[in-house]
XYZ file of C-alpha atoms in Angstrom:
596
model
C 34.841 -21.594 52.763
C 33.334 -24.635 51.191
C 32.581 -25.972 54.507
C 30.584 -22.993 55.322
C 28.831 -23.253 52.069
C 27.921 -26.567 51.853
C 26.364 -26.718 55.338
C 24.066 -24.015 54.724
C 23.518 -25.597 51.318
C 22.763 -29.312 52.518
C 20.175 -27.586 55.066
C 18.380 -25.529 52.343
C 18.394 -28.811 50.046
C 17.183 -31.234 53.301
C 14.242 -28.350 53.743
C 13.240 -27.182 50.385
C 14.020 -30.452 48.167
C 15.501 -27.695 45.852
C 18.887 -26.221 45.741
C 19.264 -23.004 43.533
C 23.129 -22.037 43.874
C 23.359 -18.459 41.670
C 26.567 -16.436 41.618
C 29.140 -14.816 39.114
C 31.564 -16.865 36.487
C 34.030 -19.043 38.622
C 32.944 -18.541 42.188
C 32.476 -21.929 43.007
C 29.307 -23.018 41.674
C 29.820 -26.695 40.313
C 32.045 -27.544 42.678
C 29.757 -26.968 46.005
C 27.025 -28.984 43.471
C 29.357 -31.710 42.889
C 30.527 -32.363 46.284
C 26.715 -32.365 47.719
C 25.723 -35.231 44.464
C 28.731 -36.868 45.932
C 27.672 -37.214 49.471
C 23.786 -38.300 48.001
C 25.860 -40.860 45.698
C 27.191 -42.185 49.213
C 23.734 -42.524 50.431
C 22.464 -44.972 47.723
C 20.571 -41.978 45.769
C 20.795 -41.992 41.880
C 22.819 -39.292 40.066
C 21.463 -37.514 36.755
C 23.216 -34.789 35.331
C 21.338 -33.423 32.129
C 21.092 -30.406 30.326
C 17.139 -29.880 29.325
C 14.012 -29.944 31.415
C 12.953 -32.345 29.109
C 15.756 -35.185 29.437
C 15.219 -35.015 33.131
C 11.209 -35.040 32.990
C 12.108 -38.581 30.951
C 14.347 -39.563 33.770
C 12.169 -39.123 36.988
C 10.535 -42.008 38.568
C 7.181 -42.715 39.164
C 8.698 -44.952 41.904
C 8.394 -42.686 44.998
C 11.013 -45.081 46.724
C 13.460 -44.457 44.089
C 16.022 -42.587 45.129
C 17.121 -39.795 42.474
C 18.920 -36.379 42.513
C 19.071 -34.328 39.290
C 21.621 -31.657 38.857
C 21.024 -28.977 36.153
C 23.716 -26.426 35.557
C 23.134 -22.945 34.262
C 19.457 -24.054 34.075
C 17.979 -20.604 32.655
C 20.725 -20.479 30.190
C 19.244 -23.372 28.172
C 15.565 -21.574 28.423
C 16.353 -18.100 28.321
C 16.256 -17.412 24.073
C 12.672 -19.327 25.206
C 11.542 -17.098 27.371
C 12.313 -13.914 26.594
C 10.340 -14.574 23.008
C 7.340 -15.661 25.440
C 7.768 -19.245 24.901
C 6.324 -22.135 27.105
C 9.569 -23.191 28.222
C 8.863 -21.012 31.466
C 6.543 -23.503 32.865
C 8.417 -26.347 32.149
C 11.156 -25.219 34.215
C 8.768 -24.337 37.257
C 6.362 -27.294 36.767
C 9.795 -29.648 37.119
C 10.694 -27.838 40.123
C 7.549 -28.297 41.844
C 7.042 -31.727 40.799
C 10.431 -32.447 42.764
C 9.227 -30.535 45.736
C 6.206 -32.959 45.872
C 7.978 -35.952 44.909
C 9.221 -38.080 47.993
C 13.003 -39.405 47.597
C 13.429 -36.778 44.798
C 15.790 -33.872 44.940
C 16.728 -31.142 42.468
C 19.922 -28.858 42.513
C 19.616 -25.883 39.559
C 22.788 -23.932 39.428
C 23.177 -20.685 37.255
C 24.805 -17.229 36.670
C 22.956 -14.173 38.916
C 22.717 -12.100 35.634
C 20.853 -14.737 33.331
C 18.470 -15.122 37.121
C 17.756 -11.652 37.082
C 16.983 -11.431 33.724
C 14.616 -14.661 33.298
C 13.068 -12.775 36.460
C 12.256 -9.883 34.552
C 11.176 -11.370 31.267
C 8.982 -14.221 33.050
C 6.267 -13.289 35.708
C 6.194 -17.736 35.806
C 9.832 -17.730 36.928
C 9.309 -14.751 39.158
C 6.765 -15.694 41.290
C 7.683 -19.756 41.435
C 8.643 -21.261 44.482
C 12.567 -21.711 43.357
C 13.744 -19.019 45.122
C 12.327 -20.571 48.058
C 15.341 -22.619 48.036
C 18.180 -20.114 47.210
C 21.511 -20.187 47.875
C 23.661 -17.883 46.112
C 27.443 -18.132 46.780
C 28.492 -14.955 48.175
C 32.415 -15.784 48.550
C 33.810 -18.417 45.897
C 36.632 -19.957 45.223
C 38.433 -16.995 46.167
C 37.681 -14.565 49.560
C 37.743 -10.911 48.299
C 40.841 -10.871 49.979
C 42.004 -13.702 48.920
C 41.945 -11.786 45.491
C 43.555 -8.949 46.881
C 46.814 -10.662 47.970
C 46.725 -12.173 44.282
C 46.612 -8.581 42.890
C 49.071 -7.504 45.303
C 51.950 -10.236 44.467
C 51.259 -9.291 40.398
C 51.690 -5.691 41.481
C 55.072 -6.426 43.876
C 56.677 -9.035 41.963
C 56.565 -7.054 38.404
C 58.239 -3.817 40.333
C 55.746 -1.491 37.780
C 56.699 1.994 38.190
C 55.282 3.916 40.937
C 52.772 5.641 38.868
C 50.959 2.617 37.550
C 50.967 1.462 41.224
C 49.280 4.698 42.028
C 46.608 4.063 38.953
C 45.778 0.991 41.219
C 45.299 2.795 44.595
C 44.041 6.187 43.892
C 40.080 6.210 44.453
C 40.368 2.612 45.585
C 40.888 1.463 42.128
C 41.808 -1.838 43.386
C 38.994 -2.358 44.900
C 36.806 -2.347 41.016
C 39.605 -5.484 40.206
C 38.853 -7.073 42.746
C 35.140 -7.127 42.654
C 34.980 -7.675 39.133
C 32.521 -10.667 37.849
C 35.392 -11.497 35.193
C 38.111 -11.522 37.837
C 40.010 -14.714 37.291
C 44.223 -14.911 38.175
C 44.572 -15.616 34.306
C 42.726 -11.793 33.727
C 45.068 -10.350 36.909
C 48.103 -11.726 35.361
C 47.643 -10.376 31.711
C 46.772 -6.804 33.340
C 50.072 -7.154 35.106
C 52.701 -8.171 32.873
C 55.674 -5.594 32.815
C 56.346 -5.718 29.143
C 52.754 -5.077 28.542
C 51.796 -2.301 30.136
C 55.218 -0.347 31.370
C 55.047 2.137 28.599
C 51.148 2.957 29.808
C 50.288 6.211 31.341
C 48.081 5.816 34.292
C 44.867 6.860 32.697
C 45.977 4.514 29.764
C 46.563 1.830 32.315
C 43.048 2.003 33.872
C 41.488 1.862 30.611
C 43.362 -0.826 29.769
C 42.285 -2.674 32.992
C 38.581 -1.612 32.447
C 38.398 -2.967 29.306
C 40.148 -6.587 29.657
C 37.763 -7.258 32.877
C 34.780 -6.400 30.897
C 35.448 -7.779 27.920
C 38.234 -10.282 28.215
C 38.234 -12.391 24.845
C 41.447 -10.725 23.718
C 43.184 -11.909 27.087
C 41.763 -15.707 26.028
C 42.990 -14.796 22.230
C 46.615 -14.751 23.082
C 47.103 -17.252 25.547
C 44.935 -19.406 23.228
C 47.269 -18.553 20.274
C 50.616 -18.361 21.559
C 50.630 -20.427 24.767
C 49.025 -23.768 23.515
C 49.632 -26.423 20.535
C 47.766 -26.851 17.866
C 46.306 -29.599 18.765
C 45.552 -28.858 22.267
C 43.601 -25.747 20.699
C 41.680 -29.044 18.685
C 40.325 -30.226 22.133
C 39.397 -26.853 23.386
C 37.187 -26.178 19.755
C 35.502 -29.819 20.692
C 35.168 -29.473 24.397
C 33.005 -26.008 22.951
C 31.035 -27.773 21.153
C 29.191 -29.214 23.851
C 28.545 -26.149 25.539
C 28.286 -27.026 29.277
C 30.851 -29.059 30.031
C 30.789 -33.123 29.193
C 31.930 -36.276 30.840
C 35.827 -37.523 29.860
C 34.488 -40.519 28.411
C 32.287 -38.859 26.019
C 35.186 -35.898 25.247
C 37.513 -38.461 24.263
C 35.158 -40.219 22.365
C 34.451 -36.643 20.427
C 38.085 -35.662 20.330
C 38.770 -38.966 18.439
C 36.917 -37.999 15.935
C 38.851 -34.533 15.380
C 41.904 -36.002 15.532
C 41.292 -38.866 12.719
C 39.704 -35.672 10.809
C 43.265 -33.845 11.626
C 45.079 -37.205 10.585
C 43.155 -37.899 7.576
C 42.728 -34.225 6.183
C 45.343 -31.891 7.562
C 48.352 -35.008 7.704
C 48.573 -34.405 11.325
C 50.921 -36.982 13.140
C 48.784 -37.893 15.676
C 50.309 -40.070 19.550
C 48.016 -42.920 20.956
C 48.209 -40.291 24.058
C 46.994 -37.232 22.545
C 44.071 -36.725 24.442
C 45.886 -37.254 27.901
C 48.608 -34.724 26.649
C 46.144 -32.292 25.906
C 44.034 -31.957 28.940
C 47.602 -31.813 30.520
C 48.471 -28.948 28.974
C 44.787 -27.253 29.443
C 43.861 -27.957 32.727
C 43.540 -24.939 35.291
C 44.546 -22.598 32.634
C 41.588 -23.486 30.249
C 39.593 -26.347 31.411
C 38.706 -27.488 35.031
C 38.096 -31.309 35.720
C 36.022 -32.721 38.638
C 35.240 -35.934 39.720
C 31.669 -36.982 39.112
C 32.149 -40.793 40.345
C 35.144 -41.378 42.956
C 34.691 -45.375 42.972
C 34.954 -45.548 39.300
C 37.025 -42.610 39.027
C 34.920 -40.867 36.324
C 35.321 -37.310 35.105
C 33.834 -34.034 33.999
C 35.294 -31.578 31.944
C 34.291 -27.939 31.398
C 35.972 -24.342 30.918
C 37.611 -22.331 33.596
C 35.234 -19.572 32.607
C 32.626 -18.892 30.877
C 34.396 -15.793 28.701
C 36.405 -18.730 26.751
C 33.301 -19.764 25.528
C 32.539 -16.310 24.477
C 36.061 -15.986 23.103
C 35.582 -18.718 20.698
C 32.095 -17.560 18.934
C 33.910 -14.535 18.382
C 37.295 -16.724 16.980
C 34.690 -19.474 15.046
C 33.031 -16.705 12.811
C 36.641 -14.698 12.168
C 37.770 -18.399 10.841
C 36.142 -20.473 8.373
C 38.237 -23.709 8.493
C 38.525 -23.651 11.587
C 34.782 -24.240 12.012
C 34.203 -26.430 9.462
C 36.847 -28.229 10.820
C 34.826 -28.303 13.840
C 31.561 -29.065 12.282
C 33.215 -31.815 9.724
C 33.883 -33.907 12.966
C 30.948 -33.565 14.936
C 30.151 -37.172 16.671
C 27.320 -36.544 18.487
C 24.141 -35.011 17.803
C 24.138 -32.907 21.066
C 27.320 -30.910 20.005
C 24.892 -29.093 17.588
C 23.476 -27.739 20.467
C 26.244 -24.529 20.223
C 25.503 -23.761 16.588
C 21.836 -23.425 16.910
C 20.543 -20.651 15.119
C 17.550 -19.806 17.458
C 20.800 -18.596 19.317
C 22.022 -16.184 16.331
C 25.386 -17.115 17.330
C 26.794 -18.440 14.066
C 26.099 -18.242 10.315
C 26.004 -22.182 9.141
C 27.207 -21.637 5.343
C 25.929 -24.113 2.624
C 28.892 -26.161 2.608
C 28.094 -26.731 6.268
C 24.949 -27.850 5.773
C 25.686 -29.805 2.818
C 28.342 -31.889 4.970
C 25.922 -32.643 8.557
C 23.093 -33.820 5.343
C 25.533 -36.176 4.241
C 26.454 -37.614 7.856
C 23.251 -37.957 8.426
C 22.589 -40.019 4.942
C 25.439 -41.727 6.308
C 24.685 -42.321 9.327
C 27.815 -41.218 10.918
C 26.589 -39.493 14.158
C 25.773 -40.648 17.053
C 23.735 -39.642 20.134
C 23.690 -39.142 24.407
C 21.699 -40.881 26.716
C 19.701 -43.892 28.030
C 16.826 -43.076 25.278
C 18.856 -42.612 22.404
C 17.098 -45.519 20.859
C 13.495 -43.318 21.260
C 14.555 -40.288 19.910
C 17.738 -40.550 17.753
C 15.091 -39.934 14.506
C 13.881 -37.077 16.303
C 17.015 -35.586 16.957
C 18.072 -35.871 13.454
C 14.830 -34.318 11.845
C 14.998 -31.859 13.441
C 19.086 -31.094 13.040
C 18.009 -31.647 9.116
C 15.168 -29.230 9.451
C 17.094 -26.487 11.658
C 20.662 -26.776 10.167
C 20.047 -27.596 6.078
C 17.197 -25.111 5.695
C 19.031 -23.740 2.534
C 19.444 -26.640 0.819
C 17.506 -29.312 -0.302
C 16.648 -32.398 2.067
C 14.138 -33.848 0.777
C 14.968 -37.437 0.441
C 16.643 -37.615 3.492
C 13.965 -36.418 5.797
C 11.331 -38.984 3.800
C 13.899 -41.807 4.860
C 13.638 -40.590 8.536
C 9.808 -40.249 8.373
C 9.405 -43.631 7.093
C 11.234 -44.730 9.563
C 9.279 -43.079 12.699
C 7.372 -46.189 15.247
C 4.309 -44.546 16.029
C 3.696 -46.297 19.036
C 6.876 -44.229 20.384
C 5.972 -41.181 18.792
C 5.758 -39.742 22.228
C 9.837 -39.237 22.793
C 9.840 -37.126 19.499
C 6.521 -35.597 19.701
C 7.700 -31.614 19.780
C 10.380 -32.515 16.495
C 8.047 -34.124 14.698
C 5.213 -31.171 15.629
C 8.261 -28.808 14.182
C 8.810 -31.192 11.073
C 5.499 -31.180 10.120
C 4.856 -27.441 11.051
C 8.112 -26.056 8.928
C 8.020 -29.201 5.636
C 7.936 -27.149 2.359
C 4.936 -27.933 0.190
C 5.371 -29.455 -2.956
C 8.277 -32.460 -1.608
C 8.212 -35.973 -1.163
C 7.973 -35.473 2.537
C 4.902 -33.396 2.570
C 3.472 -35.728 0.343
C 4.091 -38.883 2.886
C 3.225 -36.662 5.797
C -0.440 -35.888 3.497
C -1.073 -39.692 2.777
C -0.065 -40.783 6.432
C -1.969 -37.754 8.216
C -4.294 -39.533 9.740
C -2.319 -41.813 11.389
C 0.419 -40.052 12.527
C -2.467 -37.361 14.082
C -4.028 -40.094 15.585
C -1.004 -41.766 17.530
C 0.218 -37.882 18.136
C -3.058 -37.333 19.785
C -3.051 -40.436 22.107
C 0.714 -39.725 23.330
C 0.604 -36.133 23.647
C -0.058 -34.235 27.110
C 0.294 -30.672 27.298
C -1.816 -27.979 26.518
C 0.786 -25.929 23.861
C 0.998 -29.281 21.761
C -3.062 -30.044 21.938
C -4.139 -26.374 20.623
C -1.479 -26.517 18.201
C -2.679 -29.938 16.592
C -5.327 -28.200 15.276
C -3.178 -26.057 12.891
C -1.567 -29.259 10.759
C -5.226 -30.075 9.550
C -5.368 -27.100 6.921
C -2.090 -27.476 5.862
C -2.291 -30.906 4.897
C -5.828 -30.939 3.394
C -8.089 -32.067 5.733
C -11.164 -31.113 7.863
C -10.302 -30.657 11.130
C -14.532 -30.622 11.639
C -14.732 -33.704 10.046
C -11.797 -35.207 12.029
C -13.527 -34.187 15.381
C -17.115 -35.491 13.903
C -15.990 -39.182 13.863
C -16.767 -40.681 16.701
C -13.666 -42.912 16.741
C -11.445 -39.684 16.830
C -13.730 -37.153 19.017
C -13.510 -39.764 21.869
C -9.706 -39.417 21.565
C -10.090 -35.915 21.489
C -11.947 -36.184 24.457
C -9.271 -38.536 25.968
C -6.771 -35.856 24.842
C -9.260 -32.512 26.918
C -8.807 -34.295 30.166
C -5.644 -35.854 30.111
C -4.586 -32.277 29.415
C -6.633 -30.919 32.111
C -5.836 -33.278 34.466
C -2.114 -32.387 34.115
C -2.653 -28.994 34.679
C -4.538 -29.379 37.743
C -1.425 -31.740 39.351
C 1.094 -29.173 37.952
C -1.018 -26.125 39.233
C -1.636 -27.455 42.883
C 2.352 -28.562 42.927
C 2.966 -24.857 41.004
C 1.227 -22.619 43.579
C 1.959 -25.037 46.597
C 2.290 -23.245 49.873
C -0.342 -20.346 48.371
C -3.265 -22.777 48.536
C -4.450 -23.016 52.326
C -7.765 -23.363 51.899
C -10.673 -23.954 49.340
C -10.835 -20.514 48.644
C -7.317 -20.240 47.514
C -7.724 -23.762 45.505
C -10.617 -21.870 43.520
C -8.334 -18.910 43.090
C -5.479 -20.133 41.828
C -6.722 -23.699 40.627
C -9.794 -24.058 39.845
C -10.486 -21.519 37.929
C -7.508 -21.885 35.844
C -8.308 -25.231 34.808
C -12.305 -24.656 33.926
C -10.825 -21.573 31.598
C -8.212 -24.233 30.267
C -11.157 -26.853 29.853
C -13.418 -24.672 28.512
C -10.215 -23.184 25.849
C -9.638 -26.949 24.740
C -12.834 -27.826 24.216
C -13.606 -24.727 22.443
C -10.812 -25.629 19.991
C -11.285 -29.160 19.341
C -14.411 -30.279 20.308
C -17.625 -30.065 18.181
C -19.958 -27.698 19.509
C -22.598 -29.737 21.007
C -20.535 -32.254 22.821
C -20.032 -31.045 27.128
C -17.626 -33.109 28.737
C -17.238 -33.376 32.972
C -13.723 -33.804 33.869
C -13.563 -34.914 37.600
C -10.976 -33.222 39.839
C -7.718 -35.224 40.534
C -7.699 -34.225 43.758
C -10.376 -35.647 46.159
C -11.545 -33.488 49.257
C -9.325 -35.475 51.712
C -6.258 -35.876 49.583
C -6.170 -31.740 49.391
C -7.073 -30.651 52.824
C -4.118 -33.293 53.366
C -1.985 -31.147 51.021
C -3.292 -27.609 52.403
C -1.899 -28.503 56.030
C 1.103 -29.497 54.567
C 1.190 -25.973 52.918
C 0.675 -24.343 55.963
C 3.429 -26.075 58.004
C 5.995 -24.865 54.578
C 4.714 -21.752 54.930
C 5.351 -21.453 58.372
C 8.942 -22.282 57.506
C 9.282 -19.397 55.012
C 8.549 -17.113 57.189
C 11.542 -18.539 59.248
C 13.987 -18.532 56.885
C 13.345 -15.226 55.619
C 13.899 -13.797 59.435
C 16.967 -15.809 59.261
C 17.552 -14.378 55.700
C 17.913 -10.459 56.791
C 19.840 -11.627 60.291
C 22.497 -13.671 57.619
C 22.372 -10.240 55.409
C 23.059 -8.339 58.181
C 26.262 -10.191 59.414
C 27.354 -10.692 55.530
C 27.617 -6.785 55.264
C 29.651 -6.565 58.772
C 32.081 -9.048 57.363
C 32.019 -7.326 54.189
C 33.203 -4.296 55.957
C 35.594 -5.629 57.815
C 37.254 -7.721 54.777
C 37.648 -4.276 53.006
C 39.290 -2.495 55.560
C 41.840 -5.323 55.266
C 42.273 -4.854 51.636
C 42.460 -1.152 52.022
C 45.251 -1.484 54.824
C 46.893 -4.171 52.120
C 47.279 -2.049 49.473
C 47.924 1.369 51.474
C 50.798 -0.174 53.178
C 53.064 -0.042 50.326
C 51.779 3.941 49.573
């Protein structure tokens, strides 16, 4: 089946520039992506896997001949706490995806569960109406045919010789078939539901129930082969592997897991083999972790879970047991494993001691951080960790040491944590108090560097709260003309993101007034309202001349013409999906009604 798959997916990504795989937990997802960034890796193209709209808006090239490909997995999960409180986050993830579609050598692949789609769908209009869709490609059949499935059922059933009324539980009103089609189906789940000594003394309404209730909520399943069919240890490298939420690269694990296990050595006397780490992922993979090759020439790795429910599994186990995560916390290496705790996420309480212990590292300087910009935003990062994750203690001198610290000619890599740092900084501190003496300053460099329109109204708000006029800031001529600056650099962004957001829509002037135009003089006028004096009127030329967009508009017209293909292509795929769907139950049926 991947063959089938990844043809239709290649064409979709050759057409659209944008690949948007959706299906259920374990159907196949990464794997199609992985194999496709393998074949662009072949062809010279540049391969960046990252987790935030932001970290890949930092990566992308201005260089049109550059060639890059960025792969995003379960892309609305890390926006959709965002958007469903109404945050901007929506148009950053459909501004990135048309910039890619109007970027030459530039290719996107955005992977992510059908629920979290459909839901992002129905909490953001934005997300609804963008063009990704455009370029969907949901994996019907995954790793796994739907009868594939069904012979796996069917051995568990045959080879544990369960009494013939449990058998029946399976059969009667094609009971089978609710297993089989089951979004938490995995041969882990089918096994557990199987086992003789488990489930012989079941009646068969106790026996459905039982199924029922392990496929929709399957944590207990994970709890005892977690408990009783792994070491200690290995159970170590399944709490770190966790903490970093969507899978990480070996290096990096190891580098993590090294940590835990001199915190296991050091703390808990644990005797501790120079091949721990291979042992472990021994012992894990297939049954708890999956590994995949990201780089076959240098033989580099990915690790992630099997499923997503082990993930679920371990909130649950984390906030039943104490030690266990302030085991987890205590030997946190990187910044980015924070990521799981956060409490915009209302996942986890973070007790004092907690916070009390990641203040210390941080005084410390004992964490470290991902990427090719650590160097720009490693203060960020850590402000805001201090800000988010100590709120109940006091942090005070540590933040002031960070502030001080702060290059404001770079202020642009940590512009939204240092907006939130000076937004949330209690009154009365020693960090208010350098924020009050520097404002100035640190407004004026923010002002230069920022670029979007929620940042630029929201600059506004800091002047009250640190004494100053935000009338007399805007009066002085020095500042109003960066003001000024800051009104059409703002507008001018919106315009580009606007013509690449609507794209195919706008086929003539009348639709670039519509959906444009006006948008941008109500944005204009809403900017200038808010930070410009009164009597200054400012005339913001268009960025796009009269040739450059009729250019774009026939290009619109030629994509559109090619929607309307693939849709008829669409419902004539649909159609021959549901025949085949037919036909594979009938097989299943004729499987299981054999035996009866």
């Amino acid at each position: 089946m991947l063959t089938a798959n990844l043809d239709e997916a290649n064409k979709i990504l050759l057409k659209e520039k944008v690949l948007l795989i959706t299906g259920d937990p374990g159907v196949g997802k990464t794997t199609l992506a992985e194999v496709i960034l393998f074949e662009k890796a072949k062809a010279k193209y540049r391969i960046h896997i990252v987790n935030t709209i932001r970290e890949a808006e930092d990566m992308i090239s201005v260089n049109n001949k550059e060639k890059q490909i960025f792969y995003f997995d379960d892309f609305l999960g890390e926006v959709y706490y965002e958007i469903i409180a109404g945050s901007q986050k929506e148009n950053e993830v459909a501004q990135f995806v048309n910039r890619i579609k109007n970027s030459p050598n530039k290719f996107l692949i955005l992977s992510t569960r059908t629920v979290i789609l459909e839901q992002a769908k129905s909490k953001s209009e934005k997300i609804k109406r963008s063009k990704i869709e455009s370029g969907k490609y949901e994996i019907v059949l995954g790793k796994y045919t739907n009868f594939e499935k069904a012979k796996i059922l069917y051995n568990h059933l045959y080879f544990q010789s369960l009494k013939e009324d449990l058998f029946n539980a399976i059969i009667e009103d094609s009971f089978f078939m609710y297993i089989i089609k089951h979004k938490n189906y995995t041969p882990r789940i089918i096994e557990f539901i199987t086992q003789k000594e488990r489930i012989q003394s079941f009646t068969k309404f106790e026996y459905t129930e039982f199924i029922k209730k392990h496929l929709t909520y399957p944590e207990e399943i994970w709890e005892d082969s977690y408990l009783n069919q792994i070491e200690y240890l290995d159970r170590c490298l399944l709490q770190t592997l966790f903490t970093f939420d969507k899978g990480i690269s070996e290096s990096l694990l190891r580098k993590a897991f090294e940590n835990r296990l001199n915190f296991e050595k050091n703390i808990n006397n644990k005797q501790i083999s120079s091949e721990q780490f291979e042992s472990s992922v021994r012992n894990l993979l297939h049954g708890f972790i999956t590994s995949s090759i990201t780089n076959i020439d240098e033989n580099l790795k990915q690790f992630s879970f099997v499923n997503p429910s082990i993930s679920d599994f371990l909130i649950s186990y984390f906030n039943k047991n104490y030690s266990i995560k302030k085991a987890t916390v205590q030997s946190i290496k990187y910044l980015e494993q924070f990521s799981i705790f956060n409490p915009d996420k209302d996942n986890f309480k973070f007790e004092i001691e907690l916070q009390k212990i990641v203040k210390s590292n941080i005084q410390n300087d004992k964490y470290d951080s991902i990427g090719d910009y650590k160097k720009y935003k490693f203060i960020g990062q850590k402000m805001e960790i201090l800000m988010k994750f100590c709120s109940e203690i006091d942090t005070d001198n540590s933040l002031l040491e960070l502030l001080k610290d702060i290059e404001y000619k770079n202020i642009w890599w940590i512009r939204k944590e240092l907006y939130f740092v000076m937004n949330q900084v209690n009154v009365n501190t020693k960090s208010f108090d350098y924020i009050e003496i520097n404002f100035l300053k640190i407004m004026e460099s923010y002002i230069e560097q920022i670029e979007d329109e929620e940042l630029a109204l929201s600059a506004k708000k800091l002047f009250k709260k640190y004494g100053h006029s935000f009338k007399d800031f805007s009066s002085n001529e020095i500042y109003q003309n960066k003001l000024i600056s800051l009104v059409s650099k703002v507008t001018i962004e919106k315009e580009k993101s606007l013509v690449r957001f609507y794209g195919e829509d706008i086929e003539n002037w009348d639709d670039y007034n519509t959906f444009v135009y006006d948008e941008i003089e109500v944005i204009k006028a809403k900017l200038s309202k808010s930070l410009l004096p009164k009597n200054i009127s400012i005339d913001i030329p268009h960025h796009y001349g009269k040739e450059e967009l009729e250019e774009r508009i026939l290009i619109n017209k030629k994509e559109r013409k090619k929607a309307n293909h693939r849709e008829q292509k669409a419902e004539q795929l649909y159609h021959d999906l549901t025949n085949t769907t037919i036909k594979e139950d009938k097989r299943i049926e004729d499987l299981f009604y054999r035996k009866k």
